[in-house]
Amino acid sequence: MSSLVPPFNLETATQKVRLAEDGWNSRDPERVSLVYTLDSRWRNRAEFITGRAEIVAFLTRKWAKELDYRLIKEIWAFTDHRIAVRFAYEWHDDSGNWIRSYGNENWEFDAAGLMQRRFACINDLPIRESERKYHWPLGRRPDEHPGLTELGL
């Protein structure tokens, strides 16, 4: 990942988005936290998070609640050191209620390629299990699996 540093071009920004998706699909809070600066600042829905320790705590809570989490991210736009993505993820709660969460993120990176700012807006849509579109085994989305645009999301 160290070679994916600003300034971004379409290829490196797209790679950065896929690596972020892969990391989040690992559902490993410690691993995910390492791509953020030590003092990274987030707004996730209405929660404000600062630093890796808070990121780990947040993701630990998130994935304890959002079971069978599967995520797809897609690049929307980029500049030299910023990337905007749209995403959708599917998960269920401990009662078996399925949700598809849709959102947008704005990312800002430091010179080393670590994310220093992350702003996420997310909406949840209850779905029936039969409406799920993500069926790959937990972990990294297979390369041949359609992305958001191909799925009509």
XYZ file of C-alpha atoms in Angstrom:
153
model
C 0.000 0.000 0.000
C 2.945 2.327 0.553
C 3.248 2.966 -3.195
C -0.298 4.327 -3.277
C 0.472 7.858 -2.167
C -0.740 11.237 -3.358
C -0.958 12.646 -5.895
C -3.479 10.091 -7.129
C -4.373 9.265 -10.693
C -7.373 7.158 -11.754
C -5.428 3.901 -11.482
C -3.948 4.549 -8.032
C -7.181 6.035 -6.645
C -9.121 2.985 -7.881
C -6.542 0.672 -6.301
C -6.771 2.598 -3.035
C -10.562 2.139 -3.005
C -10.302 -1.609 -3.620
C -7.689 -2.008 -0.886
C -9.983 -0.156 1.517
C -12.876 -2.451 0.565
C -10.683 -5.515 1.068
C -9.562 -4.284 4.467
C -13.091 -3.599 5.699
C -14.283 -6.976 4.382
C -11.637 -8.617 6.569
C -13.609 -7.330 9.577
C -10.281 -7.027 11.425
C -10.324 -3.699 13.314
C -6.582 -3.727 14.044
C -5.682 -4.366 10.399
C -8.091 -1.711 9.153
C -6.802 0.902 11.623
C -3.275 0.730 10.196
C -4.231 2.600 7.001
C -5.236 5.669 9.041
C -2.944 8.276 10.604
C -2.412 8.041 14.357
C -4.608 11.140 14.781
C -7.081 10.364 11.979
C -10.431 12.116 12.352
C -13.740 10.563 11.289
C -17.367 11.441 11.148
C -19.326 8.225 10.745
C -23.061 8.907 10.725
C -23.414 11.043 13.888
C -20.322 9.638 15.637
C -17.036 11.550 15.796
C -13.889 9.449 16.127
C -10.261 10.503 16.596
C -7.213 8.260 16.390
C -6.517 4.605 15.824
C -7.599 3.409 19.280
C -11.051 4.931 18.773
C -11.173 3.491 15.235
C -10.458 -0.001 16.599
C -13.112 0.396 19.317
C -15.661 1.672 16.797
C -15.035 -1.135 14.296
C -15.108 -3.768 17.042
C -18.575 -2.531 18.111
C -19.709 -2.239 14.497
C -18.825 -5.782 13.479
C -20.214 -7.261 16.694
C -23.595 -5.796 15.680
C -23.412 -5.995 11.863
C -23.182 -9.748 11.297
C -22.155 -11.388 8.002
C -20.956 -7.962 6.824
C -20.088 -7.717 3.120
C -19.097 -4.412 1.485
C -18.597 -3.046 -2.015
C -16.946 0.354 -2.577
C -16.739 2.239 -5.867
C -14.689 5.294 -6.721
C -16.772 8.393 -7.428
C -14.163 11.136 -7.843
C -10.607 12.039 -6.834
C -8.084 14.865 -6.692
C -4.410 14.897 -5.819
C -4.892 13.818 -2.179
C -8.631 13.204 -1.818
C -10.932 10.391 -2.922
C -14.728 10.248 -2.856
C -16.418 6.847 -2.857
C -19.895 5.441 -2.780
C -20.581 2.133 -1.128
C -23.199 -0.363 -0.083
C -22.913 -3.164 2.421
C -25.228 -5.936 3.554
C -25.487 -7.333 7.053
C -27.966 -8.745 9.518
C -28.599 -8.205 13.195
C -28.748 -10.896 15.873
C -32.471 -11.386 15.144
C -31.809 -12.205 11.471
C -33.098 -8.880 10.077
C -31.194 -8.011 6.898
C -30.102 -4.457 6.096
C -28.439 -2.882 3.085
C -26.552 0.237 4.135
C -25.805 2.813 1.436
C -23.430 5.708 1.714
C -20.776 8.077 0.535
C -17.359 8.738 1.988
C -14.888 11.561 1.495
C -11.286 10.680 2.240
C -8.204 12.878 2.665
C -4.685 11.434 2.710
C -1.342 12.585 4.053
C 1.871 12.478 1.993
C 2.579 8.892 3.149
C -0.788 7.678 1.799
C -2.435 7.257 5.217
C -5.992 8.476 5.569
C -6.148 11.483 7.856
C -9.818 12.394 7.391
C -12.884 10.233 6.702
C -16.397 11.636 6.464
C -19.195 9.065 5.972
C -22.914 9.556 5.356
C -24.887 6.304 5.606
C -28.534 5.261 5.252
C -30.005 1.870 6.141
C -32.639 0.020 4.123
C -34.276 -3.083 5.602
C -34.317 -5.871 2.998
C -35.617 -9.416 2.866
C -33.012 -12.145 2.792
C -34.233 -12.965 -0.740
C -33.253 -9.409 -1.827
C -29.608 -9.829 -0.887
C -27.137 -9.285 -3.722
C -23.876 -10.182 -1.936
C -23.401 -13.921 -1.608
C -19.649 -14.480 -1.651
C -17.985 -16.241 1.311
C -17.032 -13.842 4.106
C -13.829 -11.954 3.357
C -12.542 -10.336 0.185
C -15.053 -9.849 -2.621
C -14.016 -12.096 -5.528
C -12.687 -10.205 -8.549
C -15.422 -11.665 -10.771
C -18.237 -10.495 -8.450
C -20.118 -7.497 -9.895
C -19.586 -4.056 -8.413
C -22.214 -1.497 -7.427
C -22.868 -0.208 -10.929
C -23.212 -3.709 -12.390
C -25.646 -4.643 -9.587
C -27.780 -1.573 -10.240
C -26.971 -0.089 -6.849
